């Protein structure tokens, strides 16, 4: 029984001449006319074809007239959500002050598309889905009475495709019987309805859980050649993995619309897969569903998705990742404790110190920290990831710099090559901010040292740019890489100090004048 059938019964109940308590007699003149569809006081309007404002205006003019023979004039508007917004607005005035002799009955499958102003003036009845088990029993009684030979598996497929509507299930049964005759094989049902065989969906789940990516590709190829809708198959696959997960979590079999045989098969397969893996598979399927909905290449996207699902077992499990993370935390804590013990407990820095050596290659070897303890490169990368969340601009600048040393309470940074990034930490406030981030991440005060010769120190202005003397030039030339030395000798070049940022701005202003 559908929405419009219930609407006709309601129209009979309020117009029945027998005067019963809401139960139509189906024998009086009014009930017979409504059953035959000949009642002039009960009108059915298709909202999809009469959706404009002109039709609603005509309806508003007609509601003024009294019923000809019945107690009420009843307007049944099917698929009311198809009306346009101006049509709804025109109907709203009538709903706000309806005539006493008029009743409106709206039927829709998508109530969320009806404006709230209309819904608030209606008494709403939501029809529930009929359980598949009850639908199968009812269809079996119909098949027995009509002499139709059909298995319970076939009836279950019909009930599932009807999505909880008994009338739709009966229509599907009539459609199948008209093709096959009184004997209905199960494979013919799937061909006639154009649905994917449930056993093939279950076989796909097995291939994914076993990591058989090649078998998944063969299944998709069969579906594609057969002309099946791959998007419908994707939804069936999601539903099947949902059934597997529910089998593990809930002992209530009523949540699953499955036969006893399918339920046992799903439970065995789910226990073999495990809860964590099924949850990851469902998360990925849900994430990729929107992309599949709008793609013009569903086969390609479905193939890549199934390959990725079948390779989930190649990586580490969640429990293994947690164990590795726990071991890493313990190692970092032990390493931090040993470093603090070696540096002494009484020498805590209360303020970040800005120290800059004149040149990266000329700093004292004795004062440079030894490269020992935990991997400084890994610790620096972890710090940059942390800083990307706390201060993305500063993290972007530091990615152009280089961590020259990270040992104990010392962080030594080499300047970046770009002009802006190289002078970013000329501002002491930025150094203080970096120090605070270091303290929160490393859990100790950090002494920050800047190395390089592309900017001035923060404590005093940089000396003006000058050419180095011959002796200084000779000393620096000995520190250069061999290819650079060859270029300098070839072009008779010389080494000069790079001007600082204030000097560049000053020279730019003078040049513009």
GROMACS .gro file of C-alpha atoms in nm:
model
  513
    1UNK     CA    1   0.000   0.000   0.000
    2UNK     CA    2   0.145   0.332  -0.111
    3UNK     CA    3   0.105   0.695  -0.018
    4UNK     CA    4  -0.179   0.773  -0.258
    5UNK     CA    5  -0.367   0.459  -0.155
    6UNK     CA    6  -0.355   0.573   0.208
    7UNK     CA    7  -0.466   0.920   0.096
    8UNK     CA    8  -0.774   0.772  -0.075
    9UNK     CA    9  -0.858   0.569   0.236
   10UNK     CA   10  -0.832   0.886   0.446
   11UNK     CA   11  -1.061   1.066   0.200
   12UNK     CA   12  -1.311   0.781   0.234
   13UNK     CA   13  -1.290   0.795   0.615
   14UNK     CA   14  -1.377   1.165   0.638
   15UNK     CA   15  -1.650   1.150   0.371
   16UNK     CA   16  -1.808   0.812   0.453
   17UNK     CA   17  -2.188   0.844   0.477
   18UNK     CA   18  -2.225   0.561   0.729
   19UNK     CA   19  -2.096   0.788   1.004
   20UNK     CA   20  -1.848   0.538   1.149
   21UNK     CA   21  -1.554   0.631   1.371
   22UNK     CA   22  -1.303   0.678   1.095
   23UNK     CA   23  -1.357   0.337   0.934
   24UNK     CA   24  -1.492   0.365   0.578
   25UNK     CA   25  -1.769   0.123   0.491
   26UNK     CA   26  -1.675   0.092   0.120
   27UNK     CA   27  -2.045   0.044   0.041
   28UNK     CA   28  -2.191   0.394   0.050
   29UNK     CA   29  -2.206   0.617  -0.257
   30UNK     CA   30  -1.912   0.836  -0.147
   31UNK     CA   31  -1.682   0.540  -0.077
   32UNK     CA   32  -1.769   0.374  -0.410
   33UNK     CA   33  -1.706   0.694  -0.606
   34UNK     CA   34  -1.367   0.745  -0.441
   35UNK     CA   35  -1.277   0.382  -0.512
   36UNK     CA   36  -1.379   0.421  -0.878
   37UNK     CA   37  -1.204   0.760  -0.905
   38UNK     CA   38  -1.524   0.931  -1.016
   39UNK     CA   39  -1.584   1.153  -0.712
   40UNK     CA   40  -1.594   1.521  -0.806
   41UNK     CA   41  -1.517   1.618  -0.447
   42UNK     CA   42  -1.189   1.422  -0.429
   43UNK     CA   43  -0.927   1.540  -0.677
   44UNK     CA   44  -0.581   1.394  -0.727
   45UNK     CA   45  -0.318   1.635  -0.857
   46UNK     CA   46   0.024   1.531  -0.987
   47UNK     CA   47   0.272   1.777  -0.842
   48UNK     CA   48   0.534   1.693  -1.105
   49UNK     CA   49   0.316   1.803  -1.400
   50UNK     CA   50   0.118   2.077  -1.221
   51UNK     CA   51   0.400   2.250  -1.044
   52UNK     CA   52   0.365   2.610  -1.156
   53UNK     CA   53   0.211   2.910  -0.990
   54UNK     CA   54  -0.073   2.927  -1.247
   55UNK     CA   55  -0.204   2.584  -1.148
   56UNK     CA   56  -0.192   2.675  -0.778
   57UNK     CA   57  -0.378   2.999  -0.844
   58UNK     CA   58  -0.650   2.803  -1.020
   59UNK     CA   59  -0.665   2.565  -0.724
   60UNK     CA   60  -0.705   2.860  -0.486
   61UNK     CA   61  -1.002   2.981  -0.687
   62UNK     CA   62  -1.166   2.636  -0.680
   63UNK     CA   63  -1.138   2.585  -0.303
   64UNK     CA   64  -1.396   2.858  -0.253
   65UNK     CA   65  -1.674   2.633  -0.379
   66UNK     CA   66  -1.858   2.400  -0.146
   67UNK     CA   67  -1.852   2.021  -0.203
   68UNK     CA   68  -2.125   1.896  -0.435
   69UNK     CA   69  -2.228   1.579  -0.251
   70UNK     CA   70  -1.967   1.492   0.011
   71UNK     CA   71  -1.884   1.638   0.347
   72UNK     CA   72  -1.542   1.777   0.241
   73UNK     CA   73  -1.360   1.866  -0.075
   74UNK     CA   74  -1.030   1.673  -0.065
   75UNK     CA   75  -0.724   1.768  -0.272
   76UNK     CA   76  -0.456   1.497  -0.290
   77UNK     CA   77  -0.129   1.642  -0.425
   78UNK     CA   78   0.118   1.365  -0.507
   79UNK     CA   79   0.493   1.441  -0.523
   80UNK     CA   80   0.427   1.779  -0.366
   81UNK     CA   81   0.800   1.849  -0.337
   82UNK     CA   82   0.806   1.908  -0.715
   83UNK     CA   83   0.614   2.235  -0.681
   84UNK     CA   84   0.812   2.551  -0.748
   85UNK     CA   85   0.888   2.798  -0.473
   86UNK     CA   86   0.643   3.060  -0.610
   87UNK     CA   87   0.376   2.789  -0.620
   88UNK     CA   88   0.445   2.702  -0.256
   89UNK     CA   89   0.421   3.070  -0.163
   90UNK     CA   90   0.088   3.099  -0.342
   91UNK     CA   91  -0.041   2.790  -0.160
   92UNK     CA   92   0.078   2.913   0.178
   93UNK     CA   93  -0.201   3.170   0.220
   94UNK     CA   94  -0.466   2.902   0.171
   95UNK     CA   95  -0.296   2.672   0.422
   96UNK     CA   96  -0.276   2.949   0.680
   97UNK     CA   97  -0.652   3.013   0.664
   98UNK     CA   98  -0.807   2.702   0.505
   99UNK     CA   99  -1.183   2.688   0.443
  100UNK     CA  100  -1.366   2.452   0.675
  101UNK     CA  101  -1.495   2.241   0.387
  102UNK     CA  102  -1.151   2.175   0.231
  103UNK     CA  103  -0.885   1.919   0.324
  104UNK     CA  104  -0.539   1.895   0.167
  105UNK     CA  105  -0.341   1.570   0.164
  106UNK     CA  106   0.022   1.598   0.051
  107UNK     CA  107   0.224   1.291  -0.050
  108UNK     CA  108   0.599   1.297  -0.109
  109UNK     CA  109   0.907   1.078  -0.095
  110UNK     CA  110   1.138   1.374  -0.025
  111UNK     CA  111   0.991   1.582   0.258
  112UNK     CA  112   1.318   1.770   0.306
  113UNK     CA  113   1.250   1.952  -0.023
  114UNK     CA  114   0.922   2.094   0.105
  115UNK     CA  115   0.963   2.444   0.258
  116UNK     CA  116   0.949   2.464   0.635
  117UNK     CA  117   0.661   2.712   0.615
  118UNK     CA  118   0.451   2.441   0.449
  119UNK     CA  119   0.562   2.158   0.677
  120UNK     CA  120   0.484   2.358   0.989
  121UNK     CA  121   0.118   2.377   0.886
  122UNK     CA  122   0.077   2.005   0.817
  123UNK     CA  123   0.030   1.698   1.032
  124UNK     CA  124   0.305   1.466   0.921
  125UNK     CA  125   0.298   1.088   0.897
  126UNK     CA  126   0.622   0.908   0.806
  127UNK     CA  127   0.572   0.559   0.662
  128UNK     CA  128   0.814   0.301   0.795
  129UNK     CA  129   0.993   0.048   0.583
  130UNK     CA  130   0.851  -0.301   0.599
  131UNK     CA  131   1.110  -0.553   0.725
  132UNK     CA  132   1.244  -0.781   0.455
  133UNK     CA  133   1.141  -1.094   0.646
  134UNK     CA  134   0.775  -0.988   0.653
  135UNK     CA  135   0.785  -0.891   0.287
  136UNK     CA  136   0.929  -1.230   0.193
  137UNK     CA  137   0.654  -1.407   0.386
  138UNK     CA  138   0.384  -1.202   0.214
  139UNK     CA  139   0.536  -1.255  -0.131
  140UNK     CA  140   0.561  -1.629  -0.061
  141UNK     CA  141   0.189  -1.641   0.016
  142UNK     CA  142   0.113  -1.459  -0.308
  143UNK     CA  143   0.337  -1.695  -0.505
  144UNK     CA  144   0.172  -2.003  -0.351
  145UNK     CA  145  -0.176  -1.875  -0.424
  146UNK     CA  146  -0.084  -1.793  -0.785
  147UNK     CA  147   0.108  -2.117  -0.846
  148UNK     CA  148   0.444  -1.944  -0.896
  149UNK     CA  149   0.761  -2.145  -0.831
  150UNK     CA  150   1.024  -1.912  -0.686
  151UNK     CA  151   1.291  -1.973  -0.424
  152UNK     CA  152   1.320  -1.787  -0.098
  153UNK     CA  153   1.647  -1.638  -0.221
  154UNK     CA  154   1.467  -1.489  -0.519
  155UNK     CA  155   1.192  -1.348  -0.298
  156UNK     CA  156   1.456  -1.194  -0.071
  157UNK     CA  157   1.616  -1.027  -0.372
  158UNK     CA  158   1.280  -0.883  -0.479
  159UNK     CA  159   1.210  -0.757  -0.127
  160UNK     CA  160   1.552  -0.597  -0.100
  161UNK     CA  161   1.521  -0.419  -0.435
  162UNK     CA  162   1.182  -0.275  -0.336
  163UNK     CA  163   1.352  -0.091  -0.045
  164UNK     CA  164   1.077  -0.159   0.207
  165UNK     CA  165   0.775  -0.094  -0.018
  166UNK     CA  166   0.531  -0.384  -0.044
  167UNK     CA  167   0.358  -0.249  -0.353
  168UNK     CA  168   0.693  -0.211  -0.530
  169UNK     CA  169   0.783  -0.568  -0.435
  170UNK     CA  170   0.457  -0.697  -0.582
  171UNK     CA  171   0.520  -0.498  -0.899
  172UNK     CA  172   0.867  -0.651  -0.931
  173UNK     CA  173   0.721  -0.998  -0.883
  174UNK     CA  174   0.468  -0.934  -1.162
  175UNK     CA  175   0.746  -0.804  -1.385
  176UNK     CA  176   0.962  -1.112  -1.331
  177UNK     CA  177   0.675  -1.357  -1.381
  178UNK     CA  178   0.575  -1.187  -1.706
  179UNK     CA  179   0.923  -1.268  -1.842
  180UNK     CA  180   0.987  -1.615  -1.703
  181UNK     CA  181   0.644  -1.765  -1.657
  182UNK     CA  182   0.536  -1.958  -1.345
  183UNK     CA  183   0.890  -2.098  -1.289
  184UNK     CA  184   1.130  -1.823  -1.182
  185UNK     CA  185   1.505  -1.915  -1.163
  186UNK     CA  186   1.723  -1.703  -0.937
  187UNK     CA  187   1.970  -1.608  -1.211
  188UNK     CA  188   1.687  -1.478  -1.428
  189UNK     CA  189   1.577  -1.243  -1.150
  190UNK     CA  190   1.915  -1.069  -1.145
  191UNK     CA  191   1.916  -1.041  -1.525
  192UNK     CA  192   1.564  -0.900  -1.544
  193UNK     CA  193   1.610  -0.650  -1.263
  194UNK     CA  194   1.959  -0.554  -1.382
  195UNK     CA  195   2.113  -0.601  -1.037
  196UNK     CA  196   2.445  -0.755  -0.943
  197UNK     CA  197   2.430  -1.105  -0.803
  198UNK     CA  198   2.479  -1.093  -0.427
  199UNK     CA  199   2.721  -1.384  -0.440
  200UNK     CA  200   2.945  -1.178  -0.671
  201UNK     CA  201   2.945  -0.890  -0.422
  202UNK     CA  202   3.038  -1.129  -0.144
  203UNK     CA  203   3.312  -1.278  -0.362
  204UNK     CA  204   3.451  -0.927  -0.416
  205UNK     CA  205   3.465  -0.876  -0.039
  206UNK     CA  206   3.657  -1.201  -0.001
  207UNK     CA  207   3.904  -1.095  -0.272
  208UNK     CA  208   3.962  -0.760  -0.102
  209UNK     CA  209   4.016  -0.914   0.241
  210UNK     CA  210   4.253  -1.177   0.100
  211UNK     CA  211   4.455  -0.914  -0.088
  212UNK     CA  212   4.374  -1.060  -0.432
  213UNK     CA  213   4.389  -0.741  -0.636
  214UNK     CA  214   4.401  -0.934  -0.965
  215UNK     CA  215   4.073  -1.108  -0.882
  216UNK     CA  216   3.914  -0.770  -0.803
  217UNK     CA  217   4.013  -0.643  -1.147
  218UNK     CA  218   3.865  -0.951  -1.315
  219UNK     CA  219   3.535  -0.900  -1.131
  220UNK     CA  220   3.516  -0.537  -1.240
  221UNK     CA  221   3.590  -0.641  -1.598
  222UNK     CA  222   3.301  -0.892  -1.590
  223UNK     CA  223   3.065  -0.629  -1.455
  224UNK     CA  224   3.174  -0.374  -1.714
  225UNK     CA  225   3.131  -0.615  -2.005
  226UNK     CA  226   2.790  -0.724  -1.872
  227UNK     CA  227   2.673  -0.362  -1.875
  228UNK     CA  228   2.611  -0.330  -1.501
  229UNK     CA  229   2.614   0.011  -1.338
  230UNK     CA  230   2.943   0.025  -1.150
  231UNK     CA  231   2.811   0.295  -0.918
  232UNK     CA  232   2.528   0.066  -0.807
  233UNK     CA  233   2.782  -0.212  -0.754
  234UNK     CA  234   2.988   0.027  -0.540
  235UNK     CA  235   2.689   0.094  -0.315
  236UNK     CA  236   2.622  -0.279  -0.288
  237UNK     CA  237   2.985  -0.331  -0.190
  238UNK     CA  238   2.960  -0.065   0.082
  239UNK     CA  239   2.644  -0.228   0.215
  240UNK     CA  240   2.814  -0.568   0.225
  241UNK     CA  241   3.116  -0.440   0.420
  242UNK     CA  242   2.874  -0.267   0.655
  243UNK     CA  243   2.707  -0.604   0.712
  244UNK     CA  244   3.045  -0.760   0.789
  245UNK     CA  245   3.124  -0.494   1.048
  246UNK     CA  246   2.780  -0.518   1.209
  247UNK     CA  247   2.822  -0.896   1.240
  248UNK     CA  248   3.124  -0.840   1.464
  249UNK     CA  249   2.987  -0.554   1.671
  250UNK     CA  250   2.619  -0.632   1.730
  251UNK     CA  251   2.474  -0.970   1.832
  252UNK     CA  252   2.128  -0.853   1.722
  253UNK     CA  253   2.052  -1.028   1.393
  254UNK     CA  254   1.749  -0.809   1.329
  255UNK     CA  255   1.979  -0.522   1.229
  256UNK     CA  256   2.090  -0.723   0.926
  257UNK     CA  257   1.844  -0.788   0.643
  258UNK     CA  258   2.010  -1.115   0.550
  259UNK     CA  259   1.905  -1.473   0.514
  260UNK     CA  260   2.039  -1.728   0.761
  261UNK     CA  261   2.289  -1.862   0.507
  262UNK     CA  262   2.418  -1.516   0.416
  263UNK     CA  263   2.440  -1.419   0.782
  264UNK     CA  264   2.658  -1.720   0.867
  265UNK     CA  265   2.882  -1.653   0.568
  266UNK     CA  266   2.923  -1.288   0.664
  267UNK     CA  267   3.002  -1.371   1.025
  268UNK     CA  268   3.276  -1.618   0.928
  269UNK     CA  269   3.431  -1.372   0.683
  270UNK     CA  270   3.414  -1.084   0.932
  271UNK     CA  271   3.584  -1.280   1.208
  272UNK     CA  272   3.868  -1.361   0.971
  273UNK     CA  273   3.914  -0.995   0.869
  274UNK     CA  274   3.894  -0.825   1.209
  275UNK     CA  275   3.719  -0.512   1.326
  276UNK     CA  276   4.002  -0.263   1.261
  277UNK     CA  277   4.053  -0.366   0.901
  278UNK     CA  278   3.680  -0.356   0.824
  279UNK     CA  279   3.656  -0.009   0.975
  280UNK     CA  280   3.946   0.115   0.762
  281UNK     CA  281   3.789  -0.032   0.449
  282UNK     CA  282   3.456   0.135   0.519
  283UNK     CA  283   3.625   0.469   0.589
  284UNK     CA  284   3.801   0.456   0.255
  285UNK     CA  285   3.485   0.351   0.068
  286UNK     CA  286   3.286   0.635   0.223
  287UNK     CA  287   3.564   0.883   0.143
  288UNK     CA  288   3.578   0.777  -0.223
  289UNK     CA  289   3.200   0.762  -0.276
  290UNK     CA  290   3.164   1.130  -0.359
  291UNK     CA  291   3.445   1.113  -0.614
  292UNK     CA  292   3.277   0.813  -0.780
  293UNK     CA  293   2.947   0.997  -0.795
  294UNK     CA  294   3.085   1.278  -1.012
  295UNK     CA  295   3.356   1.100  -1.210
  296UNK     CA  296   3.325   1.029  -1.582
  297UNK     CA  297   3.549   0.721  -1.546
  298UNK     CA  298   3.384   0.504  -1.279
  299UNK     CA  299   3.570   0.191  -1.385
  300UNK     CA  300   3.912   0.349  -1.335
  301UNK     CA  301   3.821   0.491  -0.997
  302UNK     CA  302   3.664   0.164  -0.882
  303UNK     CA  303   3.970  -0.034  -0.990
  304UNK     CA  304   4.213   0.194  -0.807
  305UNK     CA  305   3.993   0.189  -0.497
  306UNK     CA  306   3.976  -0.191  -0.483
  307UNK     CA  307   4.351  -0.220  -0.543
  308UNK     CA  308   4.413   0.016  -0.254
  309UNK     CA  309   4.172  -0.178  -0.033
  310UNK     CA  310   4.338  -0.507  -0.115
  311UNK     CA  311   4.678  -0.360  -0.021
  312UNK     CA  312   4.575  -0.239   0.325
  313UNK     CA  313   4.730  -0.546   0.484
  314UNK     CA  314   5.073  -0.469   0.336
  315UNK     CA  315   5.140  -0.191   0.588
  316UNK     CA  316   5.165  -0.197   0.963
  317UNK     CA  317   4.855  -0.251   1.170
  318UNK     CA  318   4.727   0.013   1.409
  319UNK     CA  319   4.852  -0.183   1.708
  320UNK     CA  320   5.200  -0.212   1.557
  321UNK     CA  321   5.210   0.161   1.485
  322UNK     CA  322   5.109   0.241   1.843
  323UNK     CA  323   5.381   0.012   1.977
  324UNK     CA  324   5.643   0.178   1.759
  325UNK     CA  325   5.526   0.521   1.870
  326UNK     CA  326   5.544   0.418   2.235
  327UNK     CA  327   5.898   0.284   2.191
  328UNK     CA  328   6.002   0.606   2.015
  329UNK     CA  329   5.865   0.819   2.299
  330UNK     CA  330   6.056   0.613   2.555
  331UNK     CA  331   6.380   0.655   2.359
  332UNK     CA  332   6.331   1.031   2.332
  333UNK     CA  333   6.261   1.062   2.704
  334UNK     CA  334   6.573   0.862   2.793
  335UNK     CA  335   6.783   1.064   2.550
  336UNK     CA  336   6.652   1.394   2.687
  337UNK     CA  337   6.728   1.284   3.043
  338UNK     CA  338   7.082   1.187   2.958
  339UNK     CA  339   7.143   1.518   2.780
  340UNK     CA  340   7.014   1.720   3.076
  341UNK     CA  341   7.232   1.521   3.314
  342UNK     CA  342   7.540   1.583   3.103
  343UNK     CA  343   7.472   1.957   3.078
  344UNK     CA  344   7.416   2.000   3.454
  345UNK     CA  345   7.101   2.084   3.645
  346UNK     CA  346   7.199   2.430   3.765
  347UNK     CA  347   7.257   2.600   3.430
  348UNK     CA  348   6.911   2.688   3.302
  349UNK     CA  349   6.869   2.960   3.044
  350UNK     CA  350   6.595   3.206   3.134
  351UNK     CA  351   6.614   3.389   2.809
  352UNK     CA  352   6.699   3.299   2.450
  353UNK     CA  353   7.043   3.421   2.354
  354UNK     CA  354   7.112   3.553   2.011
  355UNK     CA  355   7.456   3.450   1.897
  356UNK     CA  356   7.587   3.473   1.548
  357UNK     CA  357   7.926   3.369   1.425
  358UNK     CA  358   8.077   3.588   1.152
  359UNK     CA  359   8.102   3.306   0.902
  360UNK     CA  360   7.977   2.952   0.883
  361UNK     CA  361   8.318   2.814   0.803
  362UNK     CA  362   8.519   3.022   1.051
  363UNK     CA  363   8.357   2.922   1.382
  364UNK     CA  364   8.568   2.767   1.652
  365UNK     CA  365   8.580   2.389   1.619
  366UNK     CA  366   8.629   2.348   1.991
  367UNK     CA  367   8.304   2.529   2.073
  368UNK     CA  368   8.096   2.332   1.822
  369UNK     CA  369   7.887   2.058   1.985
  370UNK     CA  370   7.950   1.698   1.904
  371UNK     CA  371   7.698   1.521   1.680
  372UNK     CA  372   7.585   1.246   1.914
  373UNK     CA  373   7.266   1.131   2.084
  374UNK     CA  374   6.934   1.102   1.902
  375UNK     CA  375   6.918   1.168   1.530
  376UNK     CA  376   6.922   1.552   1.502
  377UNK     CA  377   6.777   1.542   1.151
  378UNK     CA  378   6.473   1.346   1.268
  379UNK     CA  379   6.425   1.574   1.570
  380UNK     CA  380   6.450   1.882   1.348
  381UNK     CA  381   6.189   1.744   1.106
  382UNK     CA  382   5.956   1.669   1.396
  383UNK     CA  383   6.003   2.023   1.525
  384UNK     CA  384   5.922   2.169   1.182
  385UNK     CA  385   5.600   1.964   1.170
  386UNK     CA  386   5.506   2.094   1.514
  387UNK     CA  387   5.591   2.451   1.412
  388UNK     CA  388   5.379   2.417   1.096
  389UNK     CA  389   5.075   2.387   1.320
  390UNK     CA  390   5.175   2.661   1.565
  391UNK     CA  391   5.332   2.920   1.332
  392UNK     CA  392   5.315   2.830   0.961
  393UNK     CA  393   5.503   3.143   0.837
  394UNK     CA  394   5.799   3.077   1.067
  395UNK     CA  395   5.801   2.709   0.969
  396UNK     CA  396   5.813   2.807   0.601
  397UNK     CA  397   6.114   3.031   0.665
  398UNK     CA  398   6.299   2.763   0.862
  399UNK     CA  399   6.249   2.511   0.582
  400UNK     CA  400   6.472   2.733   0.368
  401UNK     CA  401   6.735   2.734   0.644
  402UNK     CA  402   6.951   2.443   0.757
  403UNK     CA  403   6.990   2.290   1.100
  404UNK     CA  404   7.368   2.295   1.146
  405UNK     CA  405   7.362   2.142   1.495
  406UNK     CA  406   7.107   2.020   1.746
  407UNK     CA  407   7.268   1.892   2.065
  408UNK     CA  408   7.167   1.937   2.425
  409UNK     CA  409   7.054   2.294   2.481
  410UNK     CA  410   7.209   2.428   2.161
  411UNK     CA  411   7.027   2.484   1.832
  412UNK     CA  412   7.255   2.610   1.556
  413UNK     CA  413   7.090   2.736   1.237
  414UNK     CA  414   7.248   2.823   0.901
  415UNK     CA  415   7.082   3.103   0.707
  416UNK     CA  416   6.870   3.047   0.399
  417UNK     CA  417   6.972   3.156   0.052
  418UNK     CA  418   6.677   3.387  -0.023
  419UNK     CA  419   6.711   3.754   0.083
  420UNK     CA  420   6.389   3.766   0.282
  421UNK     CA  421   6.436   3.436   0.460
  422UNK     CA  422   6.805   3.501   0.529
  423UNK     CA  423   6.721   3.814   0.731
  424UNK     CA  424   6.399   3.690   0.888
  425UNK     CA  425   6.553   3.640   1.232
  426UNK     CA  426   6.729   3.976   1.242
  427UNK     CA  427   6.436   4.080   1.460
  428UNK     CA  428   6.507   3.972   1.824
  429UNK     CA  429   6.132   3.932   1.886
  430UNK     CA  430   6.122   3.657   1.628
  431UNK     CA  431   6.413   3.486   1.797
  432UNK     CA  432   6.229   3.504   2.128
  433UNK     CA  433   5.923   3.354   1.964
  434UNK     CA  434   6.132   3.073   1.814
  435UNK     CA  435   6.286   3.009   2.154
  436UNK     CA  436   5.943   2.972   2.313
  437UNK     CA  437   5.840   2.721   2.049
  438UNK     CA  438   6.163   2.528   2.104
  439UNK     CA  439   6.105   2.521   2.479
  440UNK     CA  440   5.752   2.385   2.438
  441UNK     CA  441   5.861   2.119   2.190
  442UNK     CA  442   6.195   2.008   2.338
  443UNK     CA  443   6.080   2.059   2.701
  444UNK     CA  444   6.391   2.260   2.791
  445UNK     CA  445   6.547   2.601   2.740
  446UNK     CA  446   6.729   2.624   2.407
  447UNK     CA  447   7.023   2.846   2.315
  448UNK     CA  448   6.984   2.960   1.952
  449UNK     CA  449   7.290   3.038   1.744
  450UNK     CA  450   7.268   3.183   1.392
  451UNK     CA  451   7.558   3.114   1.157
  452UNK     CA  452   7.622   3.271   0.819
  453UNK     CA  453   7.733   3.606   0.677
  454UNK     CA  454   7.427   3.728   0.486
  455UNK     CA  455   7.281   3.951   0.759
  456UNK     CA  456   7.368   4.165   1.053
  457UNK     CA  457   7.372   4.072   1.415
  458UNK     CA  458   7.082   4.171   1.632
  459UNK     CA  459   7.291   4.337   1.904
  460UNK     CA  460   7.471   4.589   1.681
  461UNK     CA  461   7.446   4.706   1.321
  462UNK     CA  462   7.656   4.531   1.065
  463UNK     CA  463   7.972   4.697   0.936
  464UNK     CA  464   7.946   4.848   0.589
  465UNK     CA  465   8.015   4.625   0.297
  466UNK     CA  466   8.378   4.627   0.198
  467UNK     CA  467   8.613   4.433  -0.010
  468UNK     CA  468   8.835   4.200   0.179
  469UNK     CA  469   9.204   4.248   0.180
  470UNK     CA  470   9.444   4.025   0.000
  471UNK     CA  471   9.527   3.819   0.306
  472UNK     CA  472   9.162   3.782   0.404
  473UNK     CA  473   9.075   3.696   0.046
  474UNK     CA  474   9.341   3.431   0.034
  475UNK     CA  475   9.218   3.276   0.358
  476UNK     CA  476   8.862   3.264   0.236
  477UNK     CA  477   8.960   3.128  -0.101
  478UNK     CA  478   9.118   2.829   0.067
  479UNK     CA  479   8.780   2.743   0.221
  480UNK     CA  480   8.591   2.747  -0.110
  481UNK     CA  481   8.503   2.430  -0.303
  482UNK     CA  482   8.740   2.341  -0.590
  483UNK     CA  483   8.492   2.434  -0.871
  484UNK     CA  484   8.444   2.781  -0.721
  485UNK     CA  485   8.820   2.827  -0.697
  486UNK     CA  486   8.855   2.739  -1.066
  487UNK     CA  487   8.589   2.994  -1.165
  488UNK     CA  488   8.759   3.268  -0.959
  489UNK     CA  489   9.098   3.191  -1.117
  490UNK     CA  490   8.949   3.174  -1.468
  491UNK     CA  491   8.781   3.516  -1.447
  492UNK     CA  492   9.037   3.676  -1.212
  493UNK     CA  493   8.758   3.726  -0.957
  494UNK     CA  494   8.765   3.838  -0.598
  495UNK     CA  495   8.570   3.770  -0.279
  496UNK     CA  496   8.357   4.054  -0.136
  497UNK     CA  497   8.124   4.086   0.161
  498UNK     CA  498   7.752   4.074   0.077
  499UNK     CA  499   7.574   4.395   0.189
  500UNK     CA  500   7.323   4.372   0.471
  501UNK     CA  501   6.951   4.445   0.431
  502UNK     CA  502   6.973   4.809   0.556
  503UNK     CA  503   7.262   4.876   0.320
  504UNK     CA  504   7.071   4.730   0.025
  505UNK     CA  505   6.768   4.946   0.104
  506UNK     CA  506   6.991   5.254   0.136
  507UNK     CA  507   7.164   5.190  -0.196
  508UNK     CA  508   6.828   5.128  -0.362
  509UNK     CA  509   6.695   5.465  -0.241
  510UNK     CA  510   7.009   5.645  -0.361
  511UNK     CA  511   6.982   5.477  -0.699
  512UNK     CA  512   6.617   5.576  -0.738
  513UNK     CA  513   6.708   5.941  -0.676
   0.00000   0.00000   0.00000
